[in-house]
Amino acid sequence: MTAQPDHPARPGAAVAPPMRTLAELREALSTWAFPGDRAEFERELDGIDLDDLSAVRELAQAYRHRILLRYDSQAMTALARPTDDVEAELRQKLGGSSR
């Protein structure tokens, strides 16, 4: 069986950078992540026992997810919404109840 290329989740969506190794993840964090993510990743990785593979995997997955958010225009739009807008939408969905 051959490896299949990464395909965008939606037509027109950008293909995320490769992040299959720590070196690729570091490169992606340096190029595509939110400011400070690479340094934060390194600090957290330094604090993990590398024999704890579950912890290393969880950390890598969390930072891969952050990069994938940058590739999803709907996610970035949702992150940019003002708090007041989100609160108003929640109030409307909850039947107009107030604080």
Short mmCIF file of N, CA, C and O in Angstrom, two decimals:
data_model
loop_
_atom_site.label_atom_id
_atom_site.label_comp_id
_atom_site.label_asym_id
_atom_site.label_seq_id
_atom_site.Cartn_x
_atom_site.Cartn_y
_atom_site.Cartn_z
N MET A 1 0.85 -1.17 0.00
CA MET A 1 0.00 0.00 0.00
C MET A 1 0.90 1.24 0.00
O MET A 1 1.87 1.30 0.73
N THR A 2 0.57 2.21 -0.81
CA THR A 2 1.35 3.43 -0.85
C THR A 2 0.65 4.51 -0.05
O THR A 2 -0.57 4.51 0.09
N ALA A 3 1.44 5.43 0.45
CA ALA A 3 0.88 6.54 1.21
C ALA A 3 0.13 7.46 0.28
O ALA A 3 0.57 7.72 -0.84
N GLN A 4 -1.00 7.93 0.73
CA GLN A 4 -1.81 8.84 -0.06
C GLN A 4 -1.44 10.27 0.29
O GLN A 4 -1.12 10.57 1.44
N PRO A 5 -1.48 11.19 -0.69
CA PRO A 5 -1.16 12.58 -0.39
C PRO A 5 -2.23 13.19 0.50
O PRO A 5 -3.38 12.74 0.51
N ASP A 6 -1.85 14.24 1.25
CA ASP A 6 -2.81 14.96 2.05
C ASP A 6 -3.71 15.75 1.12
O ASP A 6 -3.25 16.42 0.20
N HIS A 7 -5.01 15.65 1.33
CA HIS A 7 -5.97 16.39 0.52
C HIS A 7 -6.69 17.37 1.42
O HIS A 7 -6.96 17.09 2.58
N PRO A 8 -7.04 18.53 0.88
CA PRO A 8 -7.79 19.49 1.68
C PRO A 8 -9.15 18.92 2.07
O PRO A 8 -9.73 18.13 1.34
N ALA A 9 -9.64 19.33 3.23
CA ALA A 9 -10.93 18.86 3.71
C ALA A 9 -12.07 19.37 2.83
O ALA A 9 -13.06 18.70 2.65
N ARG A 10 -11.90 20.56 2.29
CA ARG A 10 -12.92 21.15 1.42
C ARG A 10 -12.26 21.57 0.12
O ARG A 10 -11.10 21.94 0.10
N PRO A 11 -13.02 21.58 -0.97
CA PRO A 11 -12.47 22.09 -2.22
C PRO A 11 -12.01 23.53 -2.03
O PRO A 11 -12.68 24.33 -1.39
N GLY A 12 -10.84 23.85 -2.52
CA GLY A 12 -10.31 25.20 -2.39
C GLY A 12 -9.53 25.44 -1.11
O GLY A 12 -8.88 26.47 -0.97
N ALA A 13 -9.57 24.51 -0.18
CA ALA A 13 -8.82 24.67 1.07
C ALA A 13 -7.35 24.36 0.82
O ALA A 13 -7.01 23.54 -0.01
N ALA A 14 -6.47 25.04 1.51
CA ALA A 14 -5.04 24.83 1.35
C ALA A 14 -4.62 23.51 1.99
O ALA A 14 -5.23 23.06 2.96
N VAL A 15 -3.58 22.91 1.45
CA VAL A 15 -3.04 21.68 2.02
C VAL A 15 -2.03 22.08 3.10
O VAL A 15 -1.16 22.90 2.87
N ALA A 16 -2.18 21.52 4.26
CA ALA A 16 -1.30 21.83 5.39
C ALA A 16 0.11 21.30 5.12
O ALA A 16 0.29 20.35 4.38
N PRO A 17 1.10 21.91 5.76
CA PRO A 17 2.47 21.44 5.59
C PRO A 17 2.65 20.06 6.22
O PRO A 17 1.88 19.68 7.10
N PRO A 18 3.66 19.31 5.79
CA PRO A 18 3.89 18.01 6.41
C PRO A 18 4.29 18.19 7.87
O PRO A 18 5.04 19.09 8.21
N MET A 19 3.74 17.33 8.73
CA MET A 19 4.04 17.39 10.17
C MET A 19 4.08 15.98 10.73
O MET A 19 3.49 15.68 11.74
N ARG A 20 4.81 15.10 10.04
CA ARG A 20 4.88 13.70 10.47
C ARG A 20 6.02 13.43 11.44
O ARG A 20 6.04 12.39 12.10
N THR A 21 6.99 14.33 11.50
CA THR A 21 8.12 14.17 12.41
C THR A 21 8.24 15.42 13.27
O THR A 21 7.65 16.47 12.95
N LEU A 22 9.02 15.33 14.34
CA LEU A 22 9.24 16.52 15.16
C LEU A 22 9.94 17.61 14.37
O LEU A 22 9.64 18.79 14.53
N ALA A 23 10.85 17.24 13.48
CA ALA A 23 11.54 18.24 12.66
C ALA A 23 10.55 18.96 11.74
O ALA A 23 10.59 20.19 11.61
N GLU A 24 9.65 18.21 11.11
CA GLU A 24 8.63 18.83 10.25
C GLU A 24 7.67 19.69 11.07
O GLU A 24 7.28 20.78 10.63
N LEU A 25 7.31 19.23 12.25
CA LEU A 25 6.43 20.01 13.11
C LEU A 25 7.11 21.30 13.53
O LEU A 25 6.49 22.37 13.49
N ARG A 26 8.37 21.23 13.89
CA ARG A 26 9.10 22.44 14.26
C ARG A 26 9.14 23.44 13.09
O ARG A 26 8.98 24.63 13.28
N GLU A 27 9.41 22.94 11.89
CA GLU A 27 9.44 23.81 10.71
C GLU A 27 8.08 24.46 10.49
O GLU A 27 7.98 25.65 10.23
N ALA A 28 7.02 23.68 10.60
CA ALA A 28 5.66 24.22 10.42
C ALA A 28 5.35 25.25 11.49
O ALA A 28 4.74 26.29 11.21
N LEU A 29 5.76 24.99 12.73
CA LEU A 29 5.53 25.95 13.81
C LEU A 29 6.28 27.25 13.55
O LEU A 29 5.77 28.34 13.84
N SER A 30 7.49 27.15 13.01
CA SER A 30 8.28 28.34 12.73
C SER A 30 7.67 29.17 11.62
O SER A 30 7.79 30.40 11.61
N THR A 31 7.00 28.51 10.69
CA THR A 31 6.49 29.20 9.49
C THR A 31 5.02 29.57 9.59
O THR A 31 4.63 30.67 9.20
N TRP A 32 4.18 28.67 10.09
CA TRP A 32 2.73 28.82 9.96
C TRP A 32 1.97 29.02 11.26
O TRP A 32 0.79 29.38 11.23
N ALA A 33 2.58 28.78 12.40
CA ALA A 33 1.83 28.81 13.66
C ALA A 33 1.58 30.24 14.13
O ALA A 33 2.08 31.21 13.56
N PHE A 34 0.81 30.35 15.19
CA PHE A 34 0.57 31.63 15.82
C PHE A 34 1.88 32.11 16.46
O PHE A 34 2.72 31.29 16.85
N PRO A 35 2.07 33.42 16.59
CA PRO A 35 3.30 33.92 17.20
C PRO A 35 3.53 33.32 18.59
O PRO A 35 2.61 33.22 19.39
N GLY A 36 4.73 32.88 18.83
CA GLY A 36 5.10 32.31 20.12
C GLY A 36 4.85 30.83 20.26
O GLY A 36 5.29 30.22 21.23
N ASP A 37 4.14 30.21 19.31
CA ASP A 37 3.83 28.78 19.42
C ASP A 37 5.09 27.92 19.39
O ASP A 37 5.19 26.94 20.13
N ARG A 38 6.05 28.26 18.55
CA ARG A 38 7.26 27.43 18.45
C ARG A 38 8.01 27.44 19.78
O ARG A 38 8.39 26.38 20.30
N ALA A 39 8.20 28.60 20.37
CA ALA A 39 8.90 28.70 21.65
C ALA A 39 8.12 27.99 22.76
O ALA A 39 8.71 27.29 23.59
N GLU A 40 6.81 28.14 22.76
CA GLU A 40 5.98 27.48 23.77
C GLU A 40 6.05 25.96 23.61
O GLU A 40 6.15 25.22 24.59
N PHE A 41 6.02 25.49 22.36
CA PHE A 41 6.15 24.05 22.08
C PHE A 41 7.47 23.53 22.64
O PHE A 41 7.51 22.49 23.31
N GLU A 42 8.56 24.25 22.38
CA GLU A 42 9.87 23.81 22.85
C GLU A 42 9.92 23.77 24.38
O GLU A 42 10.48 22.85 24.96
N ARG A 43 9.34 24.78 25.04
CA ARG A 43 9.31 24.79 26.51
C ARG A 43 8.53 23.60 27.04
O ARG A 43 8.96 22.93 27.99
N GLU A 44 7.38 23.33 26.45
CA GLU A 44 6.57 22.20 26.91
C GLU A 44 7.26 20.87 26.63
O GLU A 44 7.23 19.96 27.46
N LEU A 45 7.89 20.76 25.47
CA LEU A 45 8.60 19.52 25.13
C LEU A 45 9.78 19.29 26.08
O LEU A 45 10.03 18.16 26.49
N ASP A 46 10.46 20.36 26.45
CA ASP A 46 11.57 20.24 27.41
C ASP A 46 11.09 19.72 28.76
O ASP A 46 11.85 19.09 29.48
N GLY A 47 9.84 19.97 29.11
CA GLY A 47 9.31 19.56 30.39
C GLY A 47 8.71 18.16 30.39
O GLY A 47 8.25 17.68 31.43
N ILE A 48 8.73 17.48 29.26
CA ILE A 48 8.15 16.15 29.15
C ILE A 48 9.25 15.09 29.17
O ILE A 48 10.29 15.25 28.54
N ASP A 49 8.98 14.01 29.90
CA ASP A 49 9.87 12.85 29.87
C ASP A 49 9.68 12.18 28.51
O ASP A 49 8.58 11.73 28.19
N LEU A 50 10.72 12.13 27.69
CA LEU A 50 10.59 11.59 26.34
C LEU A 50 10.27 10.10 26.33
O LEU A 50 9.88 9.56 25.29
N ASP A 51 10.40 9.42 27.46
CA ASP A 51 9.98 8.03 27.54
C ASP A 51 8.46 7.92 27.68
O ASP A 51 7.90 6.84 27.51
N ASP A 52 7.80 9.03 27.98
CA ASP A 52 6.34 9.06 28.09
C ASP A 52 5.78 9.40 26.71
O ASP A 52 5.48 10.54 26.39
N LEU A 53 5.67 8.38 25.87
CA LEU A 53 5.27 8.59 24.48
C LEU A 53 3.86 9.16 24.35
O LEU A 53 3.57 9.91 23.42
N SER A 54 2.99 8.84 25.29
CA SER A 54 1.64 9.40 25.25
C SER A 54 1.67 10.92 25.42
O SER A 54 0.97 11.64 24.71
N ALA A 55 2.50 11.39 26.32
CA ALA A 55 2.60 12.83 26.55
C ALA A 55 3.21 13.53 25.34
O ALA A 55 2.76 14.61 24.94
N VAL A 56 4.22 12.93 24.75
CA VAL A 56 4.84 13.52 23.55
C VAL A 56 3.83 13.56 22.41
O VAL A 56 3.71 14.57 21.71
N ARG A 57 3.08 12.47 22.22
CA ARG A 57 2.07 12.41 21.17
C ARG A 57 0.99 13.47 21.39
O ARG A 57 0.59 14.18 20.47
N GLU A 58 0.52 13.60 22.62
CA GLU A 58 -0.53 14.59 22.92
C GLU A 58 -0.04 16.00 22.63
O GLU A 58 -0.78 16.82 22.07
N LEU A 59 1.20 16.29 23.00
CA LEU A 59 1.76 17.62 22.75
C LEU A 59 1.87 17.87 21.25
O LEU A 59 1.46 18.92 20.75
N ALA A 60 2.40 16.90 20.51
CA ALA A 60 2.55 17.06 19.07
C ALA A 60 1.19 17.25 18.41
O ALA A 60 1.01 18.12 17.54
N GLN A 61 0.19 16.48 18.82
CA GLN A 61 -1.15 16.59 18.25
C GLN A 61 -1.76 17.96 18.53
O GLN A 61 -2.40 18.56 17.67
N ALA A 62 -1.55 18.48 19.73
CA ALA A 62 -2.10 19.78 20.08
C ALA A 62 -1.52 20.88 19.20
O ALA A 62 -2.26 21.75 18.70
N TYR A 63 -0.22 20.83 18.97
CA TYR A 63 0.41 21.87 18.16
C TYR A 63 0.13 21.67 16.67
O TYR A 63 0.03 22.65 15.93
N ARG A 64 -0.01 20.43 16.22
CA ARG A 64 -0.43 20.19 14.83
C ARG A 64 -1.81 20.79 14.62
O ARG A 64 -2.09 21.42 13.60
N HIS A 65 -2.69 20.62 15.59
CA HIS A 65 -4.05 21.16 15.50
C HIS A 65 -4.02 22.68 15.37
O HIS A 65 -4.78 23.26 14.60
N ARG A 66 -3.14 23.33 16.11
CA ARG A 66 -3.04 24.79 16.04
C ARG A 66 -2.65 25.24 14.64
O ARG A 66 -3.17 26.24 14.13
N ILE A 67 -1.75 24.50 14.00
CA ILE A 67 -1.37 24.85 12.64
C ILE A 67 -2.52 24.59 11.68
O ILE A 67 -2.80 25.40 10.79
N LEU A 68 -3.21 23.49 11.86
CA LEU A 68 -4.34 23.17 10.99
C LEU A 68 -5.43 24.24 11.10
O LEU A 68 -6.12 24.53 10.11
N LEU A 69 -5.59 24.84 12.28
CA LEU A 69 -6.55 25.94 12.43
C LEU A 69 -6.20 27.10 11.49
O LEU A 69 -7.08 27.74 10.94
N ARG A 70 -4.91 27.36 11.33
CA ARG A 70 -4.47 28.45 10.46
C ARG A 70 -4.85 28.18 9.00
O ARG A 70 -4.95 29.11 8.22
N TYR A 71 -5.02 26.93 8.66
CA TYR A 71 -5.37 26.55 7.29
C TYR A 71 -6.87 26.50 7.06
O TYR A 71 -7.32 26.29 5.95
N ASP A 72 -7.65 26.68 8.09
CA ASP A 72 -9.10 26.59 7.97
C ASP A 72 -9.68 28.00 8.10
O ASP A 72 -9.71 28.57 9.19
N SER A 73 -10.14 28.55 6.99
CA SER A 73 -10.63 29.93 7.00
C SER A 73 -11.85 30.08 7.92
O SER A 73 -12.01 31.11 8.56
N GLN A 74 -12.69 29.06 8.00
CA GLN A 74 -13.85 29.13 8.89
C GLN A 74 -13.41 29.17 10.35
O GLN A 74 -13.99 29.90 11.16
N ALA A 75 -12.38 28.40 10.69
CA ALA A 75 -11.88 28.41 12.07
C ALA A 75 -11.28 29.77 12.41
O ALA A 75 -11.52 30.30 13.50
N MET A 76 -10.51 30.33 11.49
CA MET A 76 -9.90 31.63 11.76
C MET A 76 -10.97 32.72 11.88
O MET A 76 -10.85 33.61 12.71
N THR A 77 -12.02 32.63 11.07
CA THR A 77 -13.12 33.58 11.18
C THR A 77 -13.80 33.46 12.54
O THR A 77 -14.10 34.46 13.19
N ALA A 78 -14.01 32.23 12.99
CA ALA A 78 -14.63 32.01 14.31
C ALA A 78 -13.75 32.54 15.42
O ALA A 78 -14.24 33.14 16.38
N LEU A 79 -12.43 32.35 15.32
CA LEU A 79 -11.52 32.85 16.35
C LEU A 79 -11.49 34.38 16.39
O LEU A 79 -11.23 34.96 17.44
N ALA A 80 -11.76 35.01 15.26
CA ALA A 80 -11.70 36.46 15.19
C ALA A 80 -12.99 37.15 15.65
O ALA A 80 -13.02 38.37 15.79
N ARG A 81 -14.04 36.36 15.91
CA ARG A 81 -15.30 36.97 16.32
C ARG A 81 -15.18 37.66 17.67
O ARG A 81 -14.58 37.13 18.60
N PRO A 82 -15.78 38.84 17.80
CA PRO A 82 -15.76 39.53 19.10
C PRO A 82 -16.58 38.77 20.14
O PRO A 82 -17.57 38.11 19.82
N THR A 83 -16.17 38.87 21.38
CA THR A 83 -16.85 38.18 22.48
C THR A 83 -18.32 38.59 22.56
O THR A 83 -19.19 37.73 22.78
N ASP A 84 -18.60 39.88 22.39
CA ASP A 84 -19.99 40.35 22.47
C ASP A 84 -20.86 39.66 21.42
O ASP A 84 -22.02 39.33 21.70
N ASP A 85 -20.33 39.45 20.24
CA ASP A 85 -21.06 38.78 19.16
C ASP A 85 -21.38 37.34 19.55
O ASP A 85 -22.49 36.86 19.36
N VAL A 86 -20.41 36.65 20.11
CA VAL A 86 -20.60 35.25 20.52
C VAL A 86 -21.62 35.18 21.66
O VAL A 86 -22.51 34.33 21.66
N GLU A 87 -21.50 36.10 22.63
CA GLU A 87 -22.46 36.13 23.74
C GLU A 87 -23.88 36.37 23.24
O GLU A 87 -24.83 35.71 23.70
N ALA A 88 -24.04 37.29 22.31
CA ALA A 88 -25.38 37.58 21.77
C ALA A 88 -25.95 36.36 21.06
O ALA A 88 -27.13 36.04 21.22
N GLU A 89 -25.12 35.66 20.31
CA GLU A 89 -25.58 34.46 19.62
C GLU A 89 -25.99 33.38 20.61
O GLU A 89 -27.02 32.71 20.45
N LEU A 90 -25.21 33.21 21.66
CA LEU A 90 -25.54 32.21 22.68
C LEU A 90 -26.84 32.56 23.39
O LEU A 90 -27.67 31.69 23.65
N ARG A 91 -27.01 33.84 23.73
CA ARG A 91 -28.25 34.27 24.38
C ARG A 91 -29.45 33.98 23.49
O ARG A 91 -30.48 33.49 23.95
N GLN A 92 -29.30 34.25 22.19
CA GLN A 92 -30.40 34.01 21.25
C GLN A 92 -30.70 32.51 21.18
O GLN A 92 -31.86 32.11 21.21
N LYS A 93 -29.68 31.69 21.14
CA LYS A 93 -29.88 30.24 21.07
C LYS A 93 -30.48 29.69 22.35
O LYS A 93 -31.17 28.67 22.33
N LEU A 94 -30.21 30.35 23.48
CA LEU A 94 -30.75 29.89 24.76
C LEU A 94 -32.12 30.50 25.04
O LEU A 94 -32.61 30.43 26.17
N GLY A 95 -32.69 31.12 24.06
CA GLY A 95 -34.06 31.64 24.22
C GLY A 95 -34.13 33.05 24.75
O GLY A 95 -35.11 33.41 25.39
N GLY A 96 -33.10 33.82 24.54
CA GLY A 96 -33.13 35.21 24.93
C GLY A 96 -32.92 35.46 26.40
O GLY A 96 -33.15 36.56 26.88
N SER A 97 -32.46 34.46 27.15
CA SER A 97 -32.23 34.69 28.57
C SER A 97 -31.07 35.66 28.75
O SER A 97 -30.14 35.69 27.98
N SER A 98 -31.14 36.45 29.80
CA SER A 98 -30.06 37.40 30.08
C SER A 98 -29.21 36.88 31.21
O SER A 98 -29.51 35.90 31.86
N ARG A 99 -28.13 37.60 31.49
CA ARG A 99 -27.18 37.18 32.53
C ARG A 99 -27.79 37.09 33.84
O ARG A 99 -28.29 37.50 34.63
#
